[in-house]
Amino acid sequence: SGKTGTPTAQTAGGAFTVQVAAFTTEDRARALRDQIEPEWPGARVERAAVAGQIYYRVRVGRYVTRGEAARAAERLAAAGHTAVVAGE
């Protein structure tokens, strides 16, 4: 039995993702990922260097269209998270 409301476009080849947060420590990023993972399977931490600073981004989903990513971002925002659509 599948979950209702799970976006079918959440595929490995999606062009868009939703960033929930960015931290300067990996531990904080992993803690948030672990917190949201039950509701957002596949939530992940991605390491990124921005202007010489290392950030650990918590991201969910891989969506084919920006609209699908925006709907996921709205669900995350409704749950109290900051959510921004980002290109992969």
PDB file of C-alpha atoms in Angstrom:
ATOM      1  CA  SER A   1       0.000   0.000   0.000  1.00  0.00           C
ATOM      2  CA  GLY A   2       1.507   3.315  -1.099  1.00  0.00           C
ATOM      3  CA  LYS A   3       1.282   6.619   0.704  1.00  0.00           C
ATOM      4  CA  THR A   4      -1.290   9.018  -0.663  1.00  0.00           C
ATOM      5  CA  GLY A   5      -0.006  12.394  -1.719  1.00  0.00           C
ATOM      6  CA  THR A   6       3.505  11.179  -2.485  1.00  0.00           C
ATOM      7  CA  PRO A   7       4.700  13.070  -5.575  1.00  0.00           C
ATOM      8  CA  THR A   8       5.254  10.708  -8.477  1.00  0.00           C
ATOM      9  CA  ALA A   9       7.868  13.054  -9.922  1.00  0.00           C
ATOM     10  CA  GLN A  10      10.220  12.468  -6.996  1.00  0.00           C
ATOM     11  CA  THR A  11      12.752  10.667  -9.155  1.00  0.00           C
ATOM     12  CA  ALA A  12      16.520  10.427  -9.269  1.00  0.00           C
ATOM     13  CA  GLY A  13      16.563  12.581 -12.418  1.00  0.00           C
ATOM     14  CA  GLY A  14      14.622  15.562 -11.080  1.00  0.00           C
ATOM     15  CA  ALA A  15      15.875  19.037 -11.827  1.00  0.00           C
ATOM     16  CA  PHE A  16      14.555  20.606  -8.601  1.00  0.00           C
ATOM     17  CA  THR A  17      14.852  19.899  -4.908  1.00  0.00           C
ATOM     18  CA  VAL A  18      13.652  21.597  -1.727  1.00  0.00           C
ATOM     19  CA  GLN A  19      16.191  22.946   0.737  1.00  0.00           C
ATOM     20  CA  VAL A  20      14.899  22.891   4.296  1.00  0.00           C
ATOM     21  CA  ALA A  21      17.957  24.375   6.029  1.00  0.00           C
ATOM     22  CA  ALA A  22      21.687  24.967   5.803  1.00  0.00           C
ATOM     23  CA  PHE A  23      24.055  24.627   8.742  1.00  0.00           C
ATOM     24  CA  THR A  24      27.743  25.179   9.321  1.00  0.00           C
ATOM     25  CA  THR A  25      27.947  21.945  11.312  1.00  0.00           C
ATOM     26  CA  GLU A  26      27.179  18.527   9.890  1.00  0.00           C
ATOM     27  CA  ASP A  27      25.780  17.304  13.226  1.00  0.00           C
ATOM     28  CA  ARG A  28      22.974  19.880  13.188  1.00  0.00           C
ATOM     29  CA  ALA A  29      22.142  19.065   9.570  1.00  0.00           C
ATOM     30  CA  ARG A  30      22.008  15.335  10.298  1.00  0.00           C
ATOM     31  CA  ALA A  31      19.784  15.945  13.340  1.00  0.00           C
ATOM     32  CA  LEU A  32      17.241  17.831  11.223  1.00  0.00           C
ATOM     33  CA  ARG A  33      17.436  15.229   8.479  1.00  0.00           C
ATOM     34  CA  ASP A  34      16.755  12.498  11.028  1.00  0.00           C
ATOM     35  CA  GLN A  35      13.801  14.504  12.389  1.00  0.00           C
ATOM     36  CA  ILE A  36      12.088  14.994   9.007  1.00  0.00           C
ATOM     37  CA  GLU A  37      13.059  11.694   7.357  1.00  0.00           C
ATOM     38  CA  PRO A  38      10.012   9.719   8.603  1.00  0.00           C
ATOM     39  CA  GLU A  39       7.716  12.156   6.753  1.00  0.00           C
ATOM     40  CA  TRP A  40      10.152  12.855   3.904  1.00  0.00           C
ATOM     41  CA  PRO A  41      11.894   9.597   2.922  1.00  0.00           C
ATOM     42  CA  GLY A  42      15.138  10.275   1.118  1.00  0.00           C
ATOM     43  CA  ALA A  43      15.859  13.488   3.026  1.00  0.00           C
ATOM     44  CA  ARG A  44      19.578  14.070   2.704  1.00  0.00           C
ATOM     45  CA  VAL A  45      22.504  16.216   3.776  1.00  0.00           C
ATOM     46  CA  GLU A  46      24.601  17.743   1.002  1.00  0.00           C
ATOM     47  CA  ARG A  47      27.950  19.408   1.654  1.00  0.00           C
ATOM     48  CA  ALA A  48      28.525  22.666  -0.232  1.00  0.00           C
ATOM     49  CA  ALA A  49      31.238  25.298  -0.293  1.00  0.00           C
ATOM     50  CA  VAL A  50      29.899  28.849  -0.611  1.00  0.00           C
ATOM     51  CA  ALA A  51      32.294  31.809  -0.609  1.00  0.00           C
ATOM     52  CA  GLY A  52      34.933  29.765   1.198  1.00  0.00           C
ATOM     53  CA  GLN A  53      32.541  28.530   3.907  1.00  0.00           C
ATOM     54  CA  ILE A  54      31.358  24.918   4.180  1.00  0.00           C
ATOM     55  CA  TYR A  55      27.613  24.431   4.606  1.00  0.00           C
ATOM     56  CA  TYR A  56      25.605  21.277   5.158  1.00  0.00           C
ATOM     57  CA  ARG A  57      22.295  21.584   3.337  1.00  0.00           C
ATOM     58  CA  VAL A  58      19.266  19.545   4.319  1.00  0.00           C
ATOM     59  CA  ARG A  59      17.288  18.765   1.170  1.00  0.00           C
ATOM     60  CA  VAL A  60      14.311  16.654   0.212  1.00  0.00           C
ATOM     61  CA  GLY A  61      13.022  15.301  -3.059  1.00  0.00           C
ATOM     62  CA  ARG A  62      14.080  15.446  -6.645  1.00  0.00           C
ATOM     63  CA  TYR A  63      11.264  16.909  -8.707  1.00  0.00           C
ATOM     64  CA  VAL A  64      10.898  17.185 -12.469  1.00  0.00           C
ATOM     65  CA  THR A  65       9.169  20.580 -12.365  1.00  0.00           C
ATOM     66  CA  ARG A  66       9.533  23.671 -10.215  1.00  0.00           C
ATOM     67  CA  GLY A  67       5.776  23.502  -9.504  1.00  0.00           C
ATOM     68  CA  GLU A  68       6.051  20.046  -7.937  1.00  0.00           C
ATOM     69  CA  ALA A  69       8.979  21.219  -5.816  1.00  0.00           C
ATOM     70  CA  ALA A  70       6.992  24.315  -4.792  1.00  0.00           C
ATOM     71  CA  ARG A  71       4.092  22.135  -3.593  1.00  0.00           C
ATOM     72  CA  ALA A  72       6.521  20.091  -1.469  1.00  0.00           C
ATOM     73  CA  ALA A  73       7.995  23.344  -0.100  1.00  0.00           C
ATOM     74  CA  GLU A  74       4.488  24.487   0.869  1.00  0.00           C
ATOM     75  CA  ARG A  75       3.919  21.238   2.802  1.00  0.00           C
ATOM     76  CA  LEU A  76       7.225  21.694   4.623  1.00  0.00           C
ATOM     77  CA  ALA A  77       6.399  25.335   5.413  1.00  0.00           C
ATOM     78  CA  ALA A  78       2.998  24.285   6.770  1.00  0.00           C
ATOM     79  CA  ALA A  79       4.878  21.943   9.129  1.00  0.00           C
ATOM     80  CA  GLY A  80       6.962  24.874  10.409  1.00  0.00           C
ATOM     81  CA  HIS A  81      10.095  24.495   8.295  1.00  0.00           C
ATOM     82  CA  THR A  82      11.775  27.074   6.107  1.00  0.00           C
ATOM     83  CA  ALA A  83      11.691  25.607   2.616  1.00  0.00           C
ATOM     84  CA  VAL A  84      13.224  26.963  -0.576  1.00  0.00           C
ATOM     85  CA  VAL A  85      13.033  25.433  -4.037  1.00  0.00           C
ATOM     86  CA  ALA A  86      16.500  24.944  -5.506  1.00  0.00           C
ATOM     87  CA  GLY A  87      17.909  23.582  -8.746  1.00  0.00           C
ATOM     88  CA  GLU A  88      19.790  20.301  -8.418  1.00  0.00           C
TER      89      GLU A  88
END
